[in-house]
Amino acid sequence: MTPDLTRLTEMLTSSQGTAPVPDWAAAETALRTGLPADYKELIETYGGGFIDGYLLLLEPNCPSDVHDLLKISAEREEANDSLWQFEDKPEEMESPGSRLVCWATTDNGEYLYWLVQADDDPDARTIMINSESGEDWERYDMTATRFLGAVLAGEVRSEIVWDKFPLPEHQFRPACEM
C-alpha cells in the first residue's frame, strides 16, 4: 500500500473489506489510456462509493451507474466537447492529444478529472476540477490518493467544491450499498 493510501485509510474507514478487482486491462482499453497505479490500489481497497456524503469515487464497470468510471467518463467527454464550442478550454488542454478522464464527481455537479496528454505517465497526471457551471477550473499536481488525503486532512481547500466538504468525521459508503 502506498504511503498516501495508507494515510487515507487511517482517515476514511469503510464498512466493506477489500473491493473486487476490476478488469483493469478492459477498462484501460475502453478509456484508451492507462490508469494511475494509486487509483487502481484505491479502487481495489474501497471500490466506488461516496466520500463524506458528497464526493462520488468512480470505479470501472461499477454496478451503480452513477459510480461507473467508464460510463461517466464517456458522458463527460461528450459533454465537454459540446461545452468547448461555447466556452474556452482550460489552457492545459491546448496541447494536441490532450483530453480528460473523469475519476470522481460530486453531488453538486463538479467533476474531477485526470489530464491525459500524449505519451504521458499515468502516475504523474495532473488533476483538474471543473465547476458545475463548466466555467471554472482548478489544477492540482498530485495523485488521486494524495489529493483525497490532503483534502480530508484540510491541507488542500478547493474554491470549486462545496465549502462543507470534507465533513469533520469522514465516512465512506460503498456503491454496492446504495
Short mmCIF file of C-alpha atoms in Angstrom, two decimals:
data_model
loop_
_atom_site.label_atom_id
_atom_site.label_comp_id
_atom_site.label_asym_id
_atom_site.label_seq_id
_atom_site.Cartn_x
_atom_site.Cartn_y
_atom_site.Cartn_z
CA MET A 1 0.00 0.00 0.00
CA THR A 2 1.39 3.43 -0.93
CA PRO A 3 2.01 5.92 1.90
CA ASP A 4 -0.76 8.17 0.52
CA LEU A 5 -3.29 5.33 0.52
CA THR A 6 -2.19 4.23 3.99
CA ARG A 7 -2.79 7.78 5.21
CA LEU A 8 -6.19 7.84 3.51
CA THR A 9 -7.26 4.53 5.10
CA GLU A 10 -6.38 5.94 8.52
CA MET A 11 -8.84 8.80 7.94
CA LEU A 12 -11.53 7.09 5.90
CA THR A 13 -13.00 3.84 7.13
CA SER A 14 -15.17 1.59 5.01
CA SER A 15 -17.78 -0.93 6.06
CA GLN A 16 -16.67 -3.36 3.36
CA GLY A 17 -13.44 -5.32 3.18
CA THR A 18 -11.27 -5.36 0.11
CA ALA A 19 -13.24 -4.49 -3.02
CA PRO A 20 -13.39 -6.83 -6.04
CA VAL A 21 -10.59 -6.19 -8.53
CA PRO A 22 -11.89 -4.61 -11.73
CA ASP A 23 -10.69 -5.82 -15.14
CA TRP A 24 -8.06 -3.10 -15.46
CA ALA A 25 -6.96 -4.11 -18.96
CA ALA A 26 -10.54 -3.85 -20.26
CA ALA A 27 -11.05 -0.50 -18.50
CA GLU A 28 -7.84 0.94 -19.93
CA THR A 29 -8.77 -0.29 -23.40
CA ALA A 30 -12.21 1.33 -23.12
CA LEU A 31 -10.67 4.60 -21.87
CA ARG A 32 -7.86 4.48 -24.46
CA THR A 33 -5.27 5.19 -21.76
CA GLY A 34 -3.53 3.65 -18.78
CA LEU A 35 -4.82 4.39 -15.29
CA PRO A 36 -2.66 5.58 -12.39
CA ALA A 37 -1.38 2.82 -10.09
CA ASP A 38 -2.51 4.68 -6.95
CA TYR A 39 -6.07 4.91 -8.31
CA LYS A 40 -6.11 1.17 -9.03
CA GLU A 41 -4.96 0.47 -5.48
CA LEU A 42 -7.56 2.90 -4.14
CA ILE A 43 -10.37 1.12 -6.01
CA GLU A 44 -9.08 -2.32 -5.01
CA THR A 45 -9.21 -1.11 -1.38
CA TYR A 46 -12.53 0.77 -1.38
CA GLY A 47 -14.34 0.24 -4.68
CA GLY A 48 -16.55 3.00 -5.98
CA GLY A 49 -18.52 4.92 -3.41
CA PHE A 50 -19.49 8.07 -1.61
CA ILE A 51 -16.98 10.06 0.49
CA ASP A 52 -18.37 12.28 3.25
CA GLY A 53 -21.81 12.25 1.62
CA TYR A 54 -20.54 14.42 -1.22
CA LEU A 55 -17.77 13.07 -3.46
CA LEU A 56 -18.57 10.08 -5.68
CA LEU A 57 -15.48 7.96 -6.35
CA LEU A 58 -15.88 6.25 -9.71
CA GLU A 59 -14.99 2.61 -10.42
CA PRO A 60 -14.77 0.80 -13.79
CA ASN A 61 -17.92 -1.21 -14.54
CA CYS A 62 -19.48 -0.38 -11.17
CA PRO A 63 -22.96 -1.93 -10.81
CA SER A 64 -24.18 1.52 -9.73
CA ASP A 65 -24.32 3.65 -12.92
CA VAL A 66 -23.61 6.87 -11.02
CA HIS A 67 -20.28 5.38 -9.84
CA ASP A 68 -19.23 3.81 -13.17
CA LEU A 69 -15.93 5.29 -14.35
CA LEU A 70 -16.40 4.16 -17.95
CA LYS A 71 -19.95 5.46 -18.29
CA ILE A 72 -19.34 8.81 -16.58
CA SER A 73 -16.04 9.39 -18.41
CA ALA A 74 -17.71 8.81 -21.79
CA GLU A 75 -20.61 11.11 -20.88
CA ARG A 76 -18.23 13.83 -19.69
CA GLU A 77 -16.05 13.60 -22.79
CA GLU A 78 -19.12 14.17 -24.95
CA ALA A 79 -20.42 16.97 -22.70
CA ASN A 80 -17.04 18.73 -22.67
CA ASP A 81 -16.78 18.56 -26.46
CA SER A 82 -20.13 20.38 -26.59
CA LEU A 83 -19.14 22.83 -23.85
CA TRP A 84 -15.97 23.85 -25.65
CA GLN A 85 -17.97 25.04 -28.61
CA PHE A 86 -19.14 27.88 -26.34
CA GLU A 87 -16.54 28.11 -23.54
CA ASP A 88 -12.76 28.26 -23.64
CA LYS A 89 -10.90 25.07 -22.85
CA PRO A 90 -8.51 25.26 -19.91
CA GLU A 91 -5.09 26.20 -21.25
CA GLU A 92 -3.77 22.79 -20.10
CA MET A 93 -5.97 21.25 -22.80
CA GLU A 94 -4.41 23.18 -25.68
CA SER A 95 -1.64 20.70 -26.49
CA PRO A 96 -2.55 18.17 -29.22
CA GLY A 97 -3.93 14.88 -27.93
CA SER A 98 -4.95 16.29 -24.53
CA ARG A 99 -8.16 15.00 -23.05
CA LEU A 100 -9.83 14.49 -19.70
CA VAL A 101 -10.81 11.26 -17.93
CA CYS A 102 -13.27 11.70 -15.09
CA TRP A 103 -12.42 9.75 -11.90
CA ALA A 104 -14.82 11.41 -9.42
CA THR A 105 -17.80 13.73 -9.32
CA THR A 106 -19.85 15.45 -6.63
CA ASP A 107 -23.43 15.85 -5.53
CA ASN A 108 -23.29 19.46 -6.78
CA GLY A 109 -22.16 18.55 -10.29
CA GLU A 110 -18.44 19.27 -10.10
CA TYR A 111 -16.13 16.85 -11.90
CA LEU A 112 -12.62 15.68 -11.03
CA TYR A 113 -10.51 14.60 -13.98
CA TRP A 114 -7.06 13.42 -14.90
CA LEU A 115 -5.46 15.50 -17.61
CA VAL A 116 -4.33 12.91 -20.18
CA GLN A 117 -1.69 14.10 -22.62
CA ALA A 118 0.05 12.34 -25.48
CA ASP A 119 2.70 9.89 -24.22
CA ASP A 120 2.29 10.94 -20.58
CA ASP A 121 2.93 8.89 -17.44
CA PRO A 122 -0.41 7.92 -15.87
CA ASP A 123 1.19 8.09 -12.41
CA ALA A 124 2.19 11.74 -12.90
CA ARG A 125 -1.06 13.15 -14.24
CA THR A 126 -2.50 16.47 -13.19
CA ILE A 127 -5.93 16.56 -11.53
CA MET A 128 -8.35 19.10 -12.99
CA ILE A 129 -11.56 20.07 -11.18
CA ASN A 130 -14.39 21.68 -13.12
CA SER A 131 -17.22 23.66 -11.55
CA GLU A 132 -20.81 22.64 -12.14
CA SER A 133 -21.24 25.65 -14.45
CA GLY A 134 -18.36 24.41 -16.60
CA GLU A 135 -16.64 27.80 -16.50
CA ASP A 136 -14.16 27.48 -13.61
CA TRP A 137 -11.21 25.11 -13.38
CA GLU A 138 -8.63 24.22 -10.73
CA ARG A 139 -5.40 22.31 -11.21
CA TYR A 140 -3.64 20.04 -8.71
CA ASP A 141 -0.31 18.39 -9.47
CA MET A 142 -0.73 15.31 -7.30
CA THR A 143 -2.12 11.80 -7.41
CA ALA A 144 -5.74 10.98 -6.59
CA THR A 145 -4.85 9.38 -3.24
CA ARG A 146 -2.58 12.27 -2.24
CA PHE A 147 -5.31 14.74 -3.26
CA LEU A 148 -8.05 12.93 -1.31
CA GLY A 149 -5.86 12.59 1.77
CA ALA A 150 -4.87 16.27 1.64
CA VAL A 151 -8.49 17.37 1.21
CA LEU A 152 -9.75 15.18 4.06
CA ALA A 153 -6.92 16.42 6.30
CA GLY A 154 -7.79 20.05 5.49
CA GLU A 155 -4.43 20.70 3.81
CA VAL A 156 -5.95 21.41 0.39
CA ARG A 157 -9.02 23.58 0.02
CA SER A 158 -10.77 23.88 -3.33
CA GLU A 159 -12.58 27.05 -4.30
CA ILE A 160 -14.87 24.97 -6.53
CA VAL A 161 -16.12 22.12 -4.35
CA TRP A 162 -18.72 22.65 -1.63
CA ASP A 163 -17.36 24.54 1.37
CA LYS A 164 -18.88 21.96 3.77
CA PHE A 165 -16.65 19.24 2.28
CA PRO A 166 -14.98 17.46 3.91
CA LEU A 167 -17.00 16.56 6.98
CA PRO A 168 -15.30 16.74 10.39
CA GLU A 169 -15.66 12.95 10.73
CA HIS A 170 -15.03 11.14 7.47
CA GLN A 171 -17.14 8.36 6.11
CA PHE A 172 -17.10 6.12 3.06
CA ARG A 173 -20.24 4.44 1.78
CA PRO A 174 -19.53 1.76 -0.85
CA ALA A 175 -21.50 1.96 -4.08
CA CYS A 176 -22.61 -1.65 -3.56
CA GLU A 177 -24.62 -0.47 -0.51
CA MET A 178 -26.58 2.11 -2.47
#
